[in-house]
Amino acid sequence: MLELQNALYIVPTPIGNMDDITFRACDVLKKADVICAEDTRHSLPLLESIGVKSPKLISFHDHNETEKADKITAIIEEGNSVALISDAGTPMVSDPGYHLVAACVNKGIMVYPLPGACAAITALCSSGMPSDRFSFEGFLPVKEKALHDKLRSLLEEERTMIFYEAPRRIFDTAKALGAVFGDRKVMVARELTKTFETKYYTTCNHLAEELEKDPNVQKGEMVIVLAPYRKKENDNAIPSDAKKLIDILSGELPPKKVCSLVAQMYDLRKNDLYDYLLNQSKTE
């Protein structure tokens, strides 16, 4: 029999298929003195379906998380167990919870995370992309300039990248991915674990075109998995003119400034130029 402690329990809930909730998650939710839910109306049917009767629910979402953190830690310190759930998936993965967990840690309250459903990991596993190293980038910016700036900042990210996206934003994001990443491989997963689960395997420059073929594409939350940057054989090729300019400027300016200026002029990677400069200094 599981005996809950005076602690915070992080409880993942299904991202679609209700059968994906774990035995342990059900047990914790049945025994917890208080359940913090992102949307109490959304969570109540799930709780009722697993036999949680008349749960003591506290609303806990992005807009009240900071102010509720002190109240919830006080509840735990009074001798109660508290379970934290989000609308779907694992709390704190683009969902509320960070401030509460930080408050618990700062006050010496134990935090017990349960393993369970997570859309980012579920999508990654079926993407066909390298999974030994990956970065979770959450939701992308809404405004066009901020969106393009963010994507450009990830051009040379050497890990597989995972994004969340809302249906109403997917076409704008698809076009931006095409403009920035060109023929880079990408996979979009829609309605994961649900009846109409769909995946689109293509390249960034064909993503918008591929999505437009599906009349149901703007139904359901989406996960985007983007292939990592892979250095091409000619990426390190530095033009002779650029090398000459580096040699000239290196006597007048700091190395990082030299590399930054030459990289802008010749559209080269600063790191490659810096490596060249370091090798030159070693041979002199």
mmCIF file of C-alpha atoms in Angstrom:
data_model
loop_
_atom_site.group_PDB
_atom_site.id
_atom_site.type_symbol
_atom_site.label_atom_id
_atom_site.label_comp_id
_atom_site.label_asym_id
_atom_site.label_seq_id
_atom_site.Cartn_x
_atom_site.Cartn_y
_atom_site.Cartn_z
ATOM 1 C CA MET A 1 0.000 0.000 0.000
ATOM 2 C CA LEU A 2 1.304 3.413 -0.972
ATOM 3 C CA GLU A 3 1.443 5.824 1.953
ATOM 4 C CA LEU A 4 1.764 9.432 0.903
ATOM 5 C CA GLN A 5 4.078 11.751 2.781
ATOM 6 C CA ASN A 6 3.696 15.441 3.554
ATOM 7 C CA ALA A 7 5.104 16.334 0.168
ATOM 8 C CA LEU A 8 4.401 17.548 -3.353
ATOM 9 C CA TYR A 9 3.749 14.864 -5.971
ATOM 10 C CA ILE A 10 4.173 15.748 -9.660
ATOM 11 C CA VAL A 11 1.616 13.575 -11.473
ATOM 12 C CA PRO A 12 1.538 13.268 -15.279
ATOM 13 C CA THR A 13 -1.872 12.731 -16.890
ATOM 14 C CA PRO A 14 -2.692 11.328 -20.362
ATOM 15 C CA ILE A 15 -2.087 13.515 -23.412
ATOM 16 C CA GLY A 16 -4.971 11.874 -25.234
ATOM 17 C CA ASN A 17 -5.548 8.207 -24.596
ATOM 18 C CA MET A 18 -6.996 7.803 -21.086
ATOM 19 C CA ASP A 19 -5.464 4.319 -20.782
ATOM 20 C CA ASP A 20 -2.011 5.897 -20.555
ATOM 21 C CA ILE A 21 -2.382 6.953 -16.933
ATOM 22 C CA THR A 22 -0.240 4.787 -14.631
ATOM 23 C CA PHE A 23 -1.351 2.688 -11.647
ATOM 24 C CA ARG A 24 0.854 4.794 -9.387
ATOM 25 C CA ALA A 25 -0.613 8.061 -10.698
ATOM 26 C CA CYS A 26 -4.117 6.777 -9.957
ATOM 27 C CA ASP A 27 -3.083 5.738 -6.472
ATOM 28 C CA VAL A 28 -1.500 9.116 -5.672
ATOM 29 C CA LEU A 29 -4.504 11.046 -6.964
ATOM 30 C CA LYS A 30 -6.882 8.906 -4.901
ATOM 31 C CA LYS A 31 -4.906 9.371 -1.698
ATOM 32 C CA ALA A 32 -3.695 12.973 -1.991
ATOM 33 C CA ASP A 33 -5.247 15.399 0.482
ATOM 34 C CA VAL A 34 -5.264 18.167 -2.137
ATOM 35 C CA ILE A 35 -4.998 18.138 -5.945
ATOM 36 C CA CYS A 36 -3.741 21.240 -7.751
ATOM 37 C CA ALA A 37 -5.199 21.326 -11.257
ATOM 38 C CA GLU A 38 -4.526 23.687 -14.158
ATOM 39 C CA ASP A 39 -8.240 23.702 -15.030
ATOM 40 C CA THR A 40 -10.458 22.066 -12.399
ATOM 41 C CA ARG A 41 -13.359 21.683 -14.839
ATOM 42 C CA HIS A 42 -11.101 19.903 -17.339
ATOM 43 C CA SER A 43 -9.546 17.602 -14.731
ATOM 44 C CA LEU A 44 -12.728 16.577 -12.904
ATOM 45 C CA PRO A 45 -13.903 14.043 -15.571
ATOM 46 C CA LEU A 46 -10.486 12.349 -15.526
ATOM 47 C CA LEU A 47 -10.457 12.175 -11.734
ATOM 48 C CA GLU A 48 -13.977 10.767 -11.651
ATOM 49 C CA SER A 49 -13.082 8.158 -14.289
ATOM 50 C CA ILE A 50 -10.283 6.730 -12.105
ATOM 51 C CA GLY A 51 -12.412 6.707 -8.963
ATOM 52 C CA VAL A 52 -11.307 9.902 -7.225
ATOM 53 C CA LYS A 53 -14.448 10.915 -5.348
ATOM 54 C CA SER A 54 -15.086 14.498 -4.194
ATOM 55 C CA PRO A 55 -11.461 15.601 -4.592
ATOM 56 C CA LYS A 56 -10.280 18.747 -2.847
ATOM 57 C CA LEU A 57 -9.236 20.741 -5.907
ATOM 58 C CA ILE A 58 -7.228 23.952 -6.059
ATOM 59 C CA SER A 59 -7.004 25.915 -9.298
ATOM 60 C CA PHE A 60 -3.346 26.308 -10.252
ATOM 61 C CA HIS A 61 -2.448 27.909 -13.589
ATOM 62 C CA ASP A 62 -0.061 30.374 -15.246
ATOM 63 C CA HIS A 63 -1.902 33.443 -13.961
ATOM 64 C CA ASN A 64 -2.071 32.489 -10.281
ATOM 65 C CA GLU A 65 0.930 30.197 -9.865
ATOM 66 C CA THR A 66 3.165 32.634 -7.983
ATOM 67 C CA GLU A 67 0.513 33.744 -5.507
ATOM 68 C CA LYS A 68 -0.738 30.177 -4.932
ATOM 69 C CA ALA A 69 2.746 28.736 -4.292
ATOM 70 C CA ASP A 70 2.924 30.047 -0.708
ATOM 71 C CA LYS A 71 -0.595 28.817 0.042
ATOM 72 C CA ILE A 72 0.150 25.324 -1.235
ATOM 73 C CA THR A 73 3.482 24.998 0.562
ATOM 74 C CA ALA A 74 1.673 26.045 3.762
ATOM 75 C CA ILE A 75 -0.877 23.260 3.186
ATOM 76 C CA ILE A 76 1.954 20.727 2.906
ATOM 77 C CA GLU A 77 3.713 22.084 6.001
ATOM 78 C CA GLU A 78 0.446 21.596 7.922
ATOM 79 C CA GLY A 79 0.806 17.856 7.312
ATOM 80 C CA ASN A 80 -0.905 17.254 3.982
ATOM 81 C CA SER A 81 0.023 15.598 0.717
ATOM 82 C CA VAL A 82 -0.488 17.599 -2.484
ATOM 83 C CA ALA A 83 -0.636 16.285 -6.061
ATOM 84 C CA LEU A 84 0.046 18.625 -8.993
ATOM 85 C CA ILE A 85 -1.505 17.876 -12.392
ATOM 86 C CA SER A 86 -1.821 19.851 -15.623
ATOM 87 C CA ASP A 87 -4.482 19.617 -18.325
ATOM 88 C CA ALA A 88 -2.445 16.931 -20.098
ATOM 89 C CA GLY A 89 1.012 15.431 -19.888
ATOM 90 C CA THR A 90 3.751 16.187 -17.383
ATOM 91 C CA PRO A 91 3.437 19.391 -15.333
ATOM 92 C CA MET A 92 6.119 22.040 -15.957
ATOM 93 C CA VAL A 93 6.823 20.891 -19.530
ATOM 94 C CA SER A 94 5.306 24.068 -21.008
ATOM 95 C CA ASP A 95 2.793 23.894 -18.142
ATOM 96 C CA PRO A 96 2.629 25.534 -14.690
ATOM 97 C CA GLY A 97 4.605 24.189 -11.738
ATOM 98 C CA TYR A 98 8.082 25.719 -11.728
ATOM 99 C CA HIS A 99 7.386 28.340 -9.038
ATOM 100 C CA LEU A 100 5.670 25.812 -6.797
ATOM 101 C CA VAL A 101 8.477 23.266 -7.036
ATOM 102 C CA ALA A 102 11.076 26.000 -6.444
ATOM 103 C CA ALA A 103 9.148 27.162 -3.366
ATOM 104 C CA CYS A 104 9.022 23.590 -2.029
ATOM 105 C CA VAL A 105 12.742 23.067 -2.583
ATOM 106 C CA ASN A 106 13.557 26.370 -0.876
ATOM 107 C CA LYS A 107 11.470 25.361 2.153
ATOM 108 C CA GLY A 108 12.897 21.859 2.384
ATOM 109 C CA ILE A 109 9.652 20.181 1.290
ATOM 110 C CA MET A 110 10.113 16.884 -0.536
ATOM 111 C CA VAL A 111 9.065 16.772 -4.198
ATOM 112 C CA TYR A 112 8.271 13.389 -5.758
ATOM 113 C CA PRO A 113 7.977 13.357 -9.590
ATOM 114 C CA LEU A 114 6.111 10.453 -11.177
ATOM 115 C CA PRO A 115 7.067 9.268 -14.679
ATOM 116 C CA GLY A 116 4.372 9.400 -17.311
ATOM 117 C CA ALA A 117 3.011 10.871 -20.517
ATOM 118 C CA CYS A 118 4.861 13.740 -22.208
ATOM 119 C CA ALA A 119 4.030 14.900 -25.744
ATOM 120 C CA ALA A 120 7.602 16.041 -26.448
ATOM 121 C CA ILE A 121 9.144 12.647 -25.696
ATOM 122 C CA THR A 122 6.318 10.740 -27.396
ATOM 123 C CA ALA A 123 6.837 12.735 -30.599
ATOM 124 C CA LEU A 124 10.625 12.400 -30.469
ATOM 125 C CA CYS A 125 10.399 8.613 -30.227
ATOM 126 C CA SER A 126 8.470 8.400 -33.499
ATOM 127 C CA SER A 127 10.303 11.157 -35.382
ATOM 128 C CA GLY A 128 13.188 9.195 -36.838
ATOM 129 C CA MET A 129 15.504 11.990 -35.633
ATOM 130 C CA PRO A 130 18.585 11.448 -33.445
ATOM 131 C CA SER A 131 17.404 11.030 -29.848
ATOM 132 C CA ASP A 132 20.713 10.752 -28.003
ATOM 133 C CA ARG A 133 20.807 14.543 -27.593
ATOM 134 C CA PHE A 134 17.842 16.894 -27.932
ATOM 135 C CA SER A 135 16.584 20.293 -26.771
ATOM 136 C CA PHE A 136 13.040 21.209 -25.829
ATOM 137 C CA GLU A 137 12.232 24.732 -27.033
ATOM 138 C CA GLY A 138 8.579 24.943 -25.979
ATOM 139 C CA PHE A 139 6.277 27.301 -27.875
ATOM 140 C CA LEU A 140 7.808 29.581 -30.502
ATOM 141 C CA PRO A 141 7.203 33.367 -30.525
ATOM 142 C CA VAL A 142 3.990 34.567 -32.157
ATOM 143 C CA LYS A 143 5.232 37.769 -33.818
ATOM 144 C CA GLU A 144 6.878 37.245 -37.201
ATOM 145 C CA LYS A 145 10.202 38.978 -36.509
ATOM 146 C CA ALA A 146 10.626 37.320 -33.118
ATOM 147 C CA LEU A 147 9.751 33.954 -34.676
ATOM 148 C CA HIS A 148 12.361 34.290 -37.435
ATOM 149 C CA ASP A 149 14.979 35.606 -34.993
ATOM 150 C CA LYS A 150 14.421 32.651 -32.676
ATOM 151 C CA LEU A 151 14.675 30.120 -35.500
ATOM 152 C CA ARG A 152 17.810 31.754 -36.906
ATOM 153 C CA SER A 153 19.406 31.536 -33.460
ATOM 154 C CA LEU A 154 18.942 27.753 -33.676
ATOM 155 C CA LEU A 155 20.401 27.283 -37.157
ATOM 156 C CA GLU A 156 23.556 25.621 -35.842
ATOM 157 C CA GLU A 157 21.975 23.736 -32.929
ATOM 158 C CA GLU A 158 23.575 20.293 -33.021
ATOM 159 C CA ARG A 159 20.783 18.597 -31.037
ATOM 160 C CA THR A 160 17.378 17.507 -32.293
ATOM 161 C CA MET A 161 14.910 20.288 -31.465
ATOM 162 C CA ILE A 162 11.352 19.869 -30.170
ATOM 163 C CA PHE A 163 8.680 22.584 -30.289
ATOM 164 C CA TYR A 164 5.038 22.805 -29.303
ATOM 165 C CA GLU A 165 2.633 24.671 -31.585
ATOM 166 C CA ALA A 166 -1.032 25.634 -31.581
ATOM 167 C CA PRO A 167 -3.193 24.697 -34.604
ATOM 168 C CA ARG A 168 -3.948 28.322 -35.496
ATOM 169 C CA ARG A 169 -0.214 29.081 -35.699
ATOM 170 C CA ILE A 170 1.046 26.036 -37.568
ATOM 171 C CA PHE A 171 1.039 27.505 -41.096
ATOM 172 C CA ASP A 172 2.944 30.642 -40.070
ATOM 173 C CA THR A 173 5.468 28.504 -38.253
ATOM 174 C CA ALA A 174 5.762 26.067 -41.176
ATOM 175 C CA LYS A 175 6.547 28.920 -43.584
ATOM 176 C CA ALA A 176 9.113 30.361 -41.186
ATOM 177 C CA LEU A 177 10.789 26.959 -40.805
ATOM 178 C CA GLY A 178 11.003 26.672 -44.577
ATOM 179 C CA ALA A 179 12.525 30.136 -44.939
ATOM 180 C CA VAL A 180 15.154 29.554 -42.252
ATOM 181 C CA PHE A 181 16.005 25.833 -42.453
ATOM 182 C CA GLY A 182 15.394 25.009 -46.128
ATOM 183 C CA ASP A 183 15.699 21.283 -46.807
ATOM 184 C CA ARG A 184 16.293 20.295 -43.159
ATOM 185 C CA LYS A 185 14.212 17.251 -42.116
ATOM 186 C CA VAL A 186 11.183 17.878 -39.916
ATOM 187 C CA MET A 187 8.311 15.888 -38.442
ATOM 188 C CA VAL A 188 5.016 17.290 -37.168
ATOM 189 C CA ALA A 189 2.858 15.130 -34.904
ATOM 190 C CA ARG A 190 -0.811 16.008 -34.392
ATOM 191 C CA GLU A 191 -3.314 14.576 -31.887
ATOM 192 C CA LEU A 192 -0.753 12.212 -30.343
ATOM 193 C CA THR A 193 -2.240 9.023 -28.793
ATOM 194 C CA LYS A 194 -5.753 10.027 -29.913
ATOM 195 C CA THR A 195 -8.004 8.389 -32.499
ATOM 196 C CA PHE A 196 -6.924 10.679 -35.345
ATOM 197 C CA GLU A 197 -3.197 10.770 -34.555
ATOM 198 C CA THR A 198 -1.335 12.010 -37.639
ATOM 199 C CA LYS A 199 2.330 12.542 -38.468
ATOM 200 C CA TYR A 200 3.852 14.499 -41.330
ATOM 201 C CA TYR A 201 7.409 13.550 -42.343
ATOM 202 C CA THR A 202 8.958 16.001 -44.767
ATOM 203 C CA THR A 203 11.503 18.821 -45.096
ATOM 204 C CA CYS A 204 11.063 22.350 -43.820
ATOM 205 C CA ASN A 205 10.771 23.882 -47.274
ATOM 206 C CA HIS A 206 7.908 21.491 -48.118
ATOM 207 C CA LEU A 207 6.202 21.487 -44.722
ATOM 208 C CA ALA A 208 3.538 24.125 -45.416
ATOM 209 C CA GLU A 209 2.669 22.419 -48.713
ATOM 210 C CA GLU A 210 2.406 19.028 -46.965
ATOM 211 C CA LEU A 211 0.180 20.377 -44.195
ATOM 212 C CA GLU A 212 -2.156 22.078 -46.668
ATOM 213 C CA LYS A 213 -3.048 18.655 -48.098
ATOM 214 C CA ASP A 214 -4.811 17.717 -44.862
ATOM 215 C CA PRO A 215 -8.160 19.509 -44.299
ATOM 216 C CA ASN A 216 -8.041 18.524 -40.611
ATOM 217 C CA VAL A 217 -4.560 19.821 -39.948
ATOM 218 C CA GLN A 218 -5.687 22.711 -37.747
ATOM 219 C CA LYS A 219 -7.439 20.419 -35.290
ATOM 220 C CA GLY A 220 -5.486 19.368 -32.216
ATOM 221 C CA GLU A 221 -2.237 20.382 -30.559
ATOM 222 C CA MET A 222 0.995 19.750 -32.418
ATOM 223 C CA VAL A 223 4.584 18.821 -31.723
ATOM 224 C CA ILE A 224 7.340 19.748 -34.174
ATOM 225 C CA VAL A 225 10.571 17.730 -34.214
ATOM 226 C CA LEU A 226 13.395 19.336 -36.195
ATOM 227 C CA ALA A 227 16.571 17.577 -37.293
ATOM 228 C CA PRO A 228 19.848 18.881 -35.831
ATOM 229 C CA TYR A 229 22.471 20.883 -37.655
ATOM 230 C CA ARG A 230 25.067 18.729 -39.349
ATOM 231 C CA LYS A 231 28.300 20.315 -40.471
ATOM 232 C CA LYS A 232 28.950 19.762 -44.168
ATOM 233 C CA GLU A 233 32.385 18.915 -45.503
ATOM 234 C CA ASN A 234 32.839 22.369 -47.011
ATOM 235 C CA ASP A 235 31.593 24.275 -43.938
ATOM 236 C CA ASN A 236 35.173 24.825 -42.790
ATOM 237 C CA ALA A 237 36.315 26.149 -46.147
ATOM 238 C CA ILE A 238 37.478 29.709 -45.460
ATOM 239 C CA PRO A 239 38.112 31.833 -48.579
ATOM 240 C CA SER A 240 41.671 33.058 -49.016
ATOM 241 C CA ASP A 241 40.497 36.684 -48.957
ATOM 242 C CA ALA A 242 38.879 36.086 -45.577
ATOM 243 C CA LYS A 243 42.092 34.541 -44.250
ATOM 244 C CA LYS A 244 44.107 37.538 -45.451
ATOM 245 C CA LEU A 245 41.709 39.915 -43.732
ATOM 246 C CA ILE A 246 41.944 37.930 -40.510
ATOM 247 C CA ASP A 247 45.727 38.122 -40.649
ATOM 248 C CA ILE A 248 45.606 41.889 -41.165
ATOM 249 C CA LEU A 249 43.023 42.636 -38.460
ATOM 250 C CA SER A 250 44.450 40.258 -35.864
ATOM 251 C CA GLY A 251 47.292 42.681 -35.227
ATOM 252 C CA GLU A 252 44.879 45.538 -34.538
ATOM 253 C CA LEU A 253 41.798 44.031 -32.864
ATOM 254 C CA PRO A 254 40.935 41.351 -30.266
ATOM 255 C CA PRO A 255 40.459 37.856 -31.783
ATOM 256 C CA LYS A 256 36.705 37.671 -31.094
ATOM 257 C CA LYS A 257 36.130 41.059 -32.704
ATOM 258 C CA VAL A 258 38.146 40.022 -35.754
ATOM 259 C CA CYS A 259 36.152 36.815 -36.176
ATOM 260 C CA SER A 260 32.848 38.619 -35.725
ATOM 261 C CA LEU A 261 33.648 41.215 -38.412
ATOM 262 C CA VAL A 262 34.975 38.706 -40.954
ATOM 263 C CA ALA A 263 32.082 36.310 -40.325
ATOM 264 C CA GLN A 264 29.608 39.082 -41.172
ATOM 265 C CA MET A 265 31.471 40.115 -44.315
ATOM 266 C CA TYR A 266 31.865 36.616 -45.745
ATOM 267 C CA ASP A 267 28.821 34.902 -44.216
ATOM 268 C CA LEU A 268 30.990 32.429 -42.307
ATOM 269 C CA ARG A 269 30.767 30.794 -38.889
ATOM 270 C CA LYS A 270 32.604 32.686 -36.161
ATOM 271 C CA ASN A 271 33.708 29.454 -34.510
ATOM 272 C CA ASP A 272 35.423 28.259 -37.697
ATOM 273 C CA LEU A 273 37.242 31.574 -38.032
ATOM 274 C CA TYR A 274 38.273 31.480 -34.390
ATOM 275 C CA ASP A 275 39.653 27.949 -34.811
ATOM 276 C CA TYR A 276 41.643 29.138 -37.832
ATOM 277 C CA LEU A 277 43.014 32.094 -35.864
ATOM 278 C CA LEU A 278 44.053 29.878 -32.963
ATOM 279 C CA ASN A 279 45.795 27.438 -35.302
ATOM 280 C CA GLN A 280 47.642 30.317 -36.955
ATOM 281 C CA SER A 281 48.926 31.602 -33.620
ATOM 282 C CA LYS A 282 50.153 28.126 -32.682
ATOM 283 C CA THR A 283 52.194 27.783 -35.861
ATOM 284 C CA GLU A 284 53.849 31.184 -35.573
#
